[in-house]
Coordinates of C-alpha atoms in Angstrom, one line a residue:
X1 CA -100.9 -188.0 18.7
X2 CA -99.2 -184.9 16.5
X3 CA -102.6 -183.6 15.5
X4 CA -105.8 -183.1 16.2
X5 CA -108.9 -180.6 16.5
X6 CA -111.4 -179.7 19.7
X7 CA -114.6 -179.0 18.2
X8 CA -116.8 -177.2 21.8
X9 CA -119.5 -174.6 21.2
X10 CA -118.6 -173.4 24.3
X11 CA -114.8 -172.3 24.4
X12 CA -113.2 -169.7 26.9
X13 CA -111.8 -167.1 23.7
X14 CA -111.1 -163.9 23.5
X15 CA -112.4 -163.2 27.2
X16 CA -116.2 -164.6 26.2
X17 CA -117.7 -168.1 25.2
X18 CA -118.1 -168.6 21.8
X19 CA -118.1 -171.2 19.8
X20 CA -115.2 -172.9 17.7
X21 CA -112.9 -175.8 15.9
X22 CA -109.7 -175.9 18.2
X23 CA -106.4 -177.1 16.2
X24 CA -103.2 -178.5 18.4
X25 CA -100.5 -179.0 16.7
X26 CA -96.5 -180.9 18.2
X27 CA -98.3 -179.0 21.9
X28 CA -99.5 -175.7 20.9
X29 CA -102.4 -174.6 19.7
X30 CA -101.8 -173.7 16.0
X31 CA -105.3 -172.4 14.8
X32 CA -108.0 -171.5 16.0
X33 CA -111.1 -172.0 13.4
X34 CA -115.2 -172.1 12.8
X35 CA -117.0 -173.8 14.9
X36 CA -117.6 -175.9 11.7
X37 CA -115.1 -176.0 9.9
X38 CA -113.4 -179.3 9.2
X39 CA -110.0 -179.2 10.7
X40 CA -108.5 -182.4 8.4
X41 CA -107.3 -184.3 11.1
X42 CA -109.0 -186.5 14.0
X43 CA -111.3 -184.2 16.3
X44 CA -113.7 -184.8 19.0
X45 CA -116.8 -182.9 19.7
X46 CA -117.3 -181.9 23.5
X47 CA -120.6 -180.9 23.5
X48 CA -121.8 -178.6 25.9
X49 CA -119.1 -179.1 28.1
X50 CA -116.3 -175.7 28.1
X51 CA -112.6 -175.3 26.8
X52 CA -111.4 -173.3 28.5
X53 CA -107.5 -172.6 29.5
X54 CA -105.0 -174.2 31.8
X55 CA -105.7 -172.3 35.1
X56 CA -102.0 -169.7 36.5
X57 CA -101.7 -170.2 39.9
X58 CA -98.9 -167.9 40.5
X59 CA -98.4 -168.2 44.4
X60 CA -97.6 -171.9 45.6
X61 CA -94.7 -172.9 48.2
X62 CA -94.7 -176.6 47.8
X63 CA -91.0 -176.6 49.6
X64 CA -88.7 -179.2 48.3
X65 CA -86.2 -179.6 48.4
X66 CA -85.8 -179.7 52.4
X67 CA -89.3 -179.4 53.8
X68 CA -91.4 -182.2 51.2
X69 CA -92.8 -183.4 54.8
X70 CA -95.0 -180.8 54.3
X71 CA -95.5 -180.4 50.4
X72 CA -93.6 -181.6 47.4
X73 CA -93.0 -181.5 43.4
X74 CA -95.3 -184.6 42.9
X75 CA -98.6 -184.1 44.9
X76 CA -98.9 -180.9 44.5
X77 CA -98.8 -180.4 40.8
X78 CA -101.6 -183.9 40.9
X79 CA -103.8 -181.6 43.0
X80 CA -102.7 -178.7 40.3
X81 CA -104.2 -180.5 37.5
X82 CA -107.0 -182.3 39.5
X83 CA -108.1 -178.9 39.5
X84 CA -107.6 -177.3 36.3
X85 CA -104.2 -175.1 37.0
X86 CA -102.0 -176.5 34.3
X87 CA -99.0 -173.7 35.4
X88 CA -98.2 -173.2 38.9
X89 CA -94.9 -170.5 40.6
X90 CA -93.5 -171.6 43.5
X91 CA -93.0 -169.7 46.3
X92 CA -89.5 -169.1 47.7
X93 CA -90.1 -169.4 51.5
X94 CA -90.4 -172.6 53.3
X95 CA -88.0 -175.0 51.4
X96 CA -84.6 -175.2 52.4
X97 CA -82.4 -173.7 51.5
X98 CA -84.9 -170.8 50.7
X99 CA -84.1 -169.1 46.6
X100 CA -82.4 -165.7 47.4
X101 CA -79.6 -167.3 45.2
X102 CA -78.4 -168.7 42.0
X103 CA -77.0 -171.9 44.0
X104 CA -81.0 -172.1 45.7
X105 CA -82.4 -172.0 42.6
X106 CA -80.0 -174.7 40.9
X107 CA -80.9 -176.6 43.9
X108 CA -85.0 -177.1 43.6
X109 CA -83.8 -177.4 39.8
X110 CA -82.0 -180.2 40.3
X111 CA -85.3 -182.0 42.4
X112 CA -87.6 -181.8 39.9
X113 CA -86.6 -184.9 37.9
X114 CA -90.1 -186.8 37.2
X115 CA -92.1 -185.0 39.5
X116 CA -93.6 -182.4 37.5
X117 CA -97.1 -182.6 36.0
X118 CA -97.8 -179.6 35.0
X119 CA -95.8 -176.2 34.5
X120 CA -93.9 -174.7 37.3
X121 CA -91.5 -170.9 37.3
X122 CA -90.2 -169.6 40.0
X123 CA -89.9 -166.5 42.8
X124 CA -86.7 -165.8 43.9
X125 CA -86.7 -164.0 47.4
X126 CA -85.0 -160.2 48.4
X127 CA -84.2 -160.8 51.9
X128 CA -81.5 -158.0 54.8
X129 CA -78.7 -160.4 53.5
X130 CA -78.4 -161.0 49.8
X131 CA -79.3 -157.9 47.9
X132 CA -75.3 -158.0 46.4
X133 CA -76.5 -161.1 45.2
X134 CA -79.9 -160.4 43.9
X135 CA -78.3 -159.7 40.5
X136 CA -77.5 -163.1 40.3
X137 CA -80.7 -164.2 41.0
X138 CA -82.5 -162.7 38.6
X139 CA -80.6 -163.7 35.9
X140 CA -81.1 -167.0 37.0
X141 CA -84.1 -167.1 35.5
X142 CA -86.5 -166.3 38.7
X143 CA -90.1 -164.8 37.4
X144 CA -88.9 -162.6 39.8
X145 CA -89.1 -161.3 43.9
X146 CA -90.6 -161.6 46.7
X147 CA -90.3 -160.1 49.4
X148 CA -92.2 -160.4 53.6
X149 CA -92.0 -156.7 55.4
X150 CA -92.8 -158.4 58.7
X151 CA -91.6 -161.8 60.1
X152 CA -92.4 -164.6 57.9
X153 CA -92.3 -167.7 60.5
X154 CA -88.7 -168.8 58.8
X155 CA -85.8 -167.8 59.9
X156 CA -83.9 -167.9 56.9
X157 CA -86.1 -165.8 55.5
X158 CA -86.3 -162.8 57.6
X159 CA -88.3 -159.3 56.3
X160 CA -87.1 -155.9 55.0
X161 CA -87.5 -152.5 56.0
X162 CA -87.7 -149.5 54.1
X163 CA -83.8 -149.8 53.5
X164 CA -83.4 -152.6 52.3
X165 CA -86.8 -152.0 49.6
X166 CA -85.0 -148.4 48.3
X167 CA -81.6 -150.7 47.0
X168 CA -83.6 -152.8 45.2
X169 CA -86.6 -151.4 43.8
X170 CA -84.1 -150.0 41.5
X171 CA -82.0 -153.1 40.4
X172 CA -86.1 -155.0 40.1
X173 CA -86.5 -152.5 38.1
X174 CA -83.6 -152.7 35.6
X175 CA -85.3 -156.0 34.2
X176 CA -88.9 -155.0 34.6
X177 CA -90.0 -157.9 37.0
X178 CA -92.6 -157.1 39.7
X179 CA -91.4 -157.4 43.2
X180 CA -93.6 -158.8 45.0
X181 CA -94.9 -158.1 48.5
X182 CA -96.8 -159.6 52.0
X183 CA -97.8 -156.5 53.3
X184 CA -98.4 -156.2 57.3
X185 CA -96.1 -153.5 59.6
X186 CA -96.9 -154.9 63.1
X187 CA -96.1 -151.2 64.2
X188 CA -97.3 -149.0 66.5
X189 CA -99.1 -150.6 69.8
X190 CA -99.3 -154.1 69.8
X191 CA -102.6 -155.4 69.8
X192 CA -103.9 -157.2 73.4
X193 CA -105.9 -159.5 71.4
X194 CA -106.0 -163.1 73.6
X195 CA -105.6 -166.0 70.9
X196 CA -105.2 -169.8 72.6
X197 CA -108.5 -171.1 70.4
X198 CA -109.9 -168.2 69.6
X199 CA -109.6 -167.5 65.7
X200 CA -111.3 -163.8 67.2
X201 CA -108.3 -163.1 69.2
X202 CA -106.5 -164.3 65.8
X203 CA -108.6 -161.5 63.3
X204 CA -107.4 -158.9 66.8
X205 CA -103.9 -159.9 67.0
X206 CA -103.5 -159.7 63.1
X207 CA -105.8 -156.2 62.8
X208 CA -106.6 -154.5 58.6
X209 CA -104.3 -151.6 59.6
X210 CA -101.2 -153.6 59.6
X211 CA -102.5 -154.5 56.2
X212 CA -103.5 -151.1 55.0
X213 CA -100.0 -149.5 56.8
X214 CA -97.7 -151.1 54.7
X215 CA -99.2 -151.1 51.3
X216 CA -98.7 -147.3 51.9
X217 CA -95.0 -147.8 52.6
X218 CA -94.6 -149.6 49.5
X219 CA -96.2 -147.5 47.6
X220 CA -94.3 -144.9 48.7
X221 CA -91.2 -146.6 48.0
X222 CA -93.0 -146.7 44.5
X223 CA -92.9 -143.5 44.3
X224 CA -89.9 -142.5 45.1
X225 CA -88.2 -144.8 43.2
X226 CA -90.2 -143.5 40.4
X227 CA -89.3 -139.5 40.9
X228 CA -85.6 -141.3 41.0
X229 CA -86.0 -143.1 37.4
X230 CA -87.4 -146.4 38.1
X231 CA -90.7 -147.5 37.5
X232 CA -91.1 -150.4 39.4
X233 CA -93.8 -153.6 39.8
X234 CA -94.8 -153.7 42.8
X235 CA -97.2 -156.0 43.5
X236 CA -99.2 -157.4 46.8
X237 CA -100.3 -160.2 47.2
X238 CA -103.2 -162.6 48.9
X239 CA -104.9 -158.9 49.8
X240 CA -107.1 -159.2 51.9
X241 CA -108.4 -155.8 53.8
X242 CA -110.3 -154.2 51.4
X243 CA -109.7 -151.2 53.7
X244 CA -106.6 -150.9 50.7
X245 CA -108.8 -150.9 47.9
X246 CA -108.6 -146.7 47.7
X247 CA -105.3 -146.7 48.4
X248 CA -104.7 -148.8 45.3
X249 CA -106.4 -147.2 42.8
X250 CA -104.9 -144.1 43.4
X251 CA -101.9 -145.5 43.2
X252 CA -102.5 -146.8 39.6
X253 CA -104.0 -142.8 38.9
X254 CA -100.9 -141.7 39.7
X255 CA -99.3 -143.8 36.8
X256 CA -97.8 -145.9 39.6
X257 CA -97.1 -150.0 37.9
X258 CA -98.9 -151.6 41.3
X259 CA -100.8 -154.7 40.9
X260 CA -103.2 -157.3 43.9
X261 CA -104.2 -160.5 44.1
X262 CA -106.8 -162.2 46.8
X263 CA -106.8 -166.0 47.1
X264 CA -110.6 -168.1 47.0
X265 CA -110.6 -168.8 51.2
X266 CA -110.8 -164.8 51.6
X267 CA -113.9 -164.1 48.4
X268 CA -115.9 -167.8 50.1
X269 CA -115.0 -167.7 54.0
X270 CA -115.9 -165.7 56.5
X271 CA -114.9 -165.1 60.1
X272 CA -118.2 -165.3 61.9
X273 CA -118.0 -168.7 60.5
X274 CA -113.9 -169.3 61.4
X275 CA -114.7 -172.0 64.1
X276 CA -112.7 -171.7 67.1
X277 CA -110.2 -174.7 67.5
X278 CA -109.4 -174.8 64.2
X279 CA -106.7 -174.1 63.2
X280 CA -107.2 -175.6 59.3
X281 CA -108.7 -172.0 59.7
X282 CA -105.4 -169.9 60.3
X283 CA -103.8 -168.1 57.5
X284 CA -101.7 -164.2 57.5
X285 CA -103.4 -162.7 57.1
X286 CA -106.3 -163.3 57.6
X287 CA -109.7 -164.7 57.0
X288 CA -111.8 -161.1 57.5
X289 CA -115.7 -159.8 58.3
X290 CA -118.7 -160.6 56.1
X291 CA -118.7 -157.3 54.9
X292 CA -114.7 -157.8 54.2
X293 CA -115.5 -160.5 51.6
X294 CA -118.5 -158.5 49.3
X295 CA -115.6 -155.7 49.8
X296 CA -113.2 -157.4 47.8
X297 CA -115.5 -158.7 45.4
X298 CA -116.2 -155.7 44.3
X299 CA -112.1 -155.0 44.1
X300 CA -112.6 -157.8 41.7
X301 CA -114.9 -156.6 40.2
X302 CA -113.7 -153.2 39.4
X303 CA -110.6 -154.6 38.6
X304 CA -108.5 -153.3 41.7
X305 CA -108.3 -156.2 42.0
X306 CA -106.1 -158.4 39.1
X307 CA -106.4 -162.0 39.8
X308 CA -106.9 -164.9 42.4
X309 CA -105.3 -168.0 43.2
X310 CA -104.0 -170.1 45.3
X311 CA -101.8 -169.1 47.7
X312 CA -101.3 -172.8 49.7
X313 CA -99.4 -173.1 52.4
X314 CA -99.8 -176.1 53.3
X315 CA -97.9 -177.8 56.3
X316 CA -97.7 -181.0 58.4
X317 CA -101.1 -182.3 60.8
X318 CA -98.9 -182.2 64.0
X319 CA -97.7 -178.2 62.6
X320 CA -101.6 -178.1 61.9
X321 CA -102.0 -178.8 65.7
X322 CA -105.0 -180.4 64.7
X323 CA -106.1 -182.1 67.8
X324 CA -105.0 -178.9 70.0
X325 CA -107.5 -176.3 68.8
X326 CA -104.6 -173.9 69.5
X327 CA -105.1 -170.8 66.6
X328 CA -101.3 -169.1 67.8
X329 CA -99.7 -171.8 67.5
X330 CA -101.1 -173.3 64.6
X331 CA -98.3 -172.8 60.8
X332 CA -100.3 -170.0 59.1
X333 CA -101.7 -171.7 55.9
X334 CA -104.6 -172.4 53.8
X335 CA -104.5 -176.3 52.0
X336 CA -106.1 -176.6 48.9
X337 CA -104.5 -175.9 46.2
X338 CA -107.8 -178.4 43.4
X339 CA -110.5 -176.6 44.6
X340 CA -109.6 -173.1 43.9
X341 CA -111.4 -173.3 40.1
X342 CA -114.7 -174.6 41.7
X343 CA -115.5 -172.7 44.6
X344 CA -115.0 -169.5 42.4
X345 CA -118.1 -170.6 40.3
X346 CA -120.1 -171.4 43.0
X347 CA -119.4 -168.1 44.4
X348 CA -119.1 -165.5 40.9
X349 CA -122.1 -167.6 39.2
X350 CA -124.5 -166.8 42.1
X351 CA -123.7 -163.3 41.8
X352 CA -124.2 -162.8 37.9
X353 CA -120.1 -163.3 37.4
X354 CA -120.1 -165.2 33.9
X355 CA -117.2 -167.6 33.5
X356 CA -115.4 -166.1 31.0
X357 CA -114.7 -163.4 33.3
X358 CA -113.5 -166.8 37.1
X359 CA -111.2 -167.2 33.3
X360 CA -109.1 -163.9 33.1
X361 CA -108.8 -164.3 36.7
X362 CA -107.5 -167.5 37.3
X363 CA -105.8 -167.7 34.0
X364 CA -104.6 -164.8 31.5
X365 CA -104.5 -162.1 33.9
X366 CA -101.5 -164.1 36.6
X367 CA -99.8 -165.4 33.2
X368 CA -100.0 -162.0 32.0
X369 CA -98.7 -161.0 35.4
X370 CA -96.3 -163.9 35.6
X371 CA -94.9 -162.8 31.6
X372 CA -96.1 -165.2 30.3
X373 CA -98.5 -164.4 28.0
X374 CA -98.9 -165.1 25.0
X375 CA -97.6 -168.4 25.8
X376 CA -100.2 -169.6 28.8
X377 CA -103.5 -168.9 30.1
X378 CA -105.1 -168.4 26.8
X379 CA -107.3 -169.6 24.0
X380 CA -105.2 -168.6 20.9
X381 CA -102.9 -169.6 18.1
X382 CA -99.2 -170.3 18.8
X383 CA -99.4 -171.1 23.1
X384 CA -99.1 -174.0 24.6
X385 CA -102.5 -175.9 24.3
X386 CA -102.9 -176.4 28.2
X387 CA -106.9 -177.1 27.6
X388 CA -109.9 -177.8 30.7
X389 CA -112.8 -178.8 29.6
X390 CA -115.2 -177.6 32.2
X391 CA -118.5 -179.3 33.1
X392 CA -120.2 -175.8 34.8
X393 CA -123.1 -177.9 34.8
X394 CA -122.1 -181.0 38.0
X395 CA -121.0 -180.5 41.2
X396 CA -119.3 -182.5 43.8
X397 CA -118.2 -182.3 48.0
X398 CA -115.5 -181.5 49.1
X399 CA -113.4 -185.0 50.7
X400 CA -110.3 -185.8 52.3
X401 CA -110.8 -188.6 49.6
X402 CA -110.6 -186.4 47.3
X403 CA -107.3 -184.3 47.9
X404 CA -103.7 -185.5 45.6
X405 CA -102.1 -182.7 48.0
X406 CA -99.5 -184.4 50.2
X407 CA -102.2 -183.2 53.2
X408 CA -106.4 -184.3 52.9
X409 CA -106.4 -180.9 55.1
X410 CA -109.1 -177.9 54.0
X411 CA -110.8 -175.9 55.6
X412 CA -113.8 -176.5 52.7
X413 CA -114.5 -179.9 54.1
X414 CA -118.3 -181.2 53.3
X415 CA -119.1 -177.7 50.6
X416 CA -120.8 -178.6 48.2
X417 CA -119.6 -176.9 45.3
X418 CA -120.5 -176.3 41.3
X419 CA -117.5 -177.4 39.3
X420 CA -116.2 -180.1 37.4
X421 CA -113.3 -180.6 35.8
X422 CA -112.9 -183.5 33.0
X423 CA -109.4 -183.3 31.9
X424 CA -106.8 -181.3 32.4
X425 CA -103.9 -181.0 29.6
X426 CA -100.7 -180.2 29.4
X427 CA -98.9 -178.7 25.7
X428 CA -102.1 -180.9 25.1
X429 CA -101.3 -184.6 26.2
X430 CA -104.2 -185.6 28.7
X431 CA -102.5 -185.4 32.5
X432 CA -106.1 -185.4 33.8
X433 CA -109.0 -187.1 33.1
X434 CA -112.9 -188.7 35.2
X435 CA -110.9 -188.1 38.6
X436 CA -107.3 -190.2 37.3
X437 CA -103.9 -188.5 36.7
X438 CA -103.0 -190.4 33.8
X439 CA -99.6 -191.2 31.5
X440 CA -96.8 -189.0 33.2
X441 CA -95.1 -186.5 34.6
X442 CA -94.7 -184.5 31.0
X443 CA -94.0 -181.0 33.0
X444 CA -91.5 -178.3 33.0
X445 CA -89.4 -176.1 34.5
X446 CA -89.6 -172.3 33.2
X447 CA -87.1 -170.0 33.1
X448 CA -87.1 -166.8 32.4
X449 CA -85.0 -165.8 29.3
X450 CA -84.3 -170.0 29.2
X451 CA -85.6 -171.5 26.4
X452 CA -86.2 -175.5 27.3
X453 CA -85.3 -178.1 24.3
X454 CA -88.5 -179.3 23.6
X455 CA -90.7 -175.5 23.8
X456 CA -88.8 -173.4 21.1
X457 CA -91.2 -170.7 20.9
X458 CA -90.7 -170.1 25.0
X459 CA -89.4 -166.6 25.8
X460 CA -90.8 -166.2 29.4
X461 CA -90.3 -162.1 28.9
X462 CA -92.0 -160.2 31.8
X463 CA -95.1 -158.4 31.0

């Protein structure tokens, strides 16, 4: 159907819930009309449901090629569609080869055929041995680049130190792209924690100061770069330590371009409730105490934390050591890709936070961060018709049989939540409805500077 309209009394438009008739034509939002206006085309009235933009998740480890037994584009993007996510950005590690060269990016693109159910962009990586080839990678179409300041767990993706960061920042700033940082530093005396199956032992082994000191280092290096004329965009991924909020806020007040994200597991889980011998709770940095969780929510509401993304980091059940319960040996990562919206909505609604604010955190802000503003993350004329019909009052219980990503592991098993994704559309085409994946894999790769033939108006210019 080339042209149709959706009428909804509760559309999330311009950061607010309002009545509107949204006209879709050739995969894009052609018009936003007053609620009672005749659109002159087939019309569906959505009743008391919410019409919202598709979510944008800029932190997903898909692991293909090379470790597709952990996850793959087919299963990950189906899970995204089921969760109301219409755009993903894939992380550069856990795949083989890691995405640290233009050639590795091409290998990733070559394996996408018939696998994308939603659109997908790509981050590149900065590691010590690719600095000379970094410009070629940036020119190849990645939306930005990521580094670790600590061991990543992947031998092919080693950490960077101050020398490497100093060398990379001017070039990244020249391209206007974000520099994503896994911010932990294991400097100083090592924690003496005994981990085994103890969650408290694991938590003590990765203290808040590791995050705080890494973030302070990035602020210092960004300040130094700015003084030298390089206005680099630094982004802290999966912020876990609320202690760092003050430093991030103060850095912004001084004019630094520093942003931060956090994840549903840091906002909905607390260390006090993470059982021993349950590796499904293990992630790096760790899920921290309840008071830290509450402080992260305050940071989100105050705008110090910019948005919420999944950090979907799956692995095989064997690597998760589910049977032994060995947290020390288990792979660190939370799998929850398709449940972020109901998890955050359930918590937010209890705090008196409206759905329009949640949409800002999970759609508009990450789209803007990734350079996709004006195309993704909002209901606005000219944007892709990436739309979600959401029942904010319905509830369900998270169970393994609902999971569409590859391995049915989640720390949220048997957790009741509110908010049901009833329908997901990518460029006006339904890919998920009433609990089922529909149609075909119509997702497209999103490359900075590229103009896919089926999407002539996409620009992908970094915000």
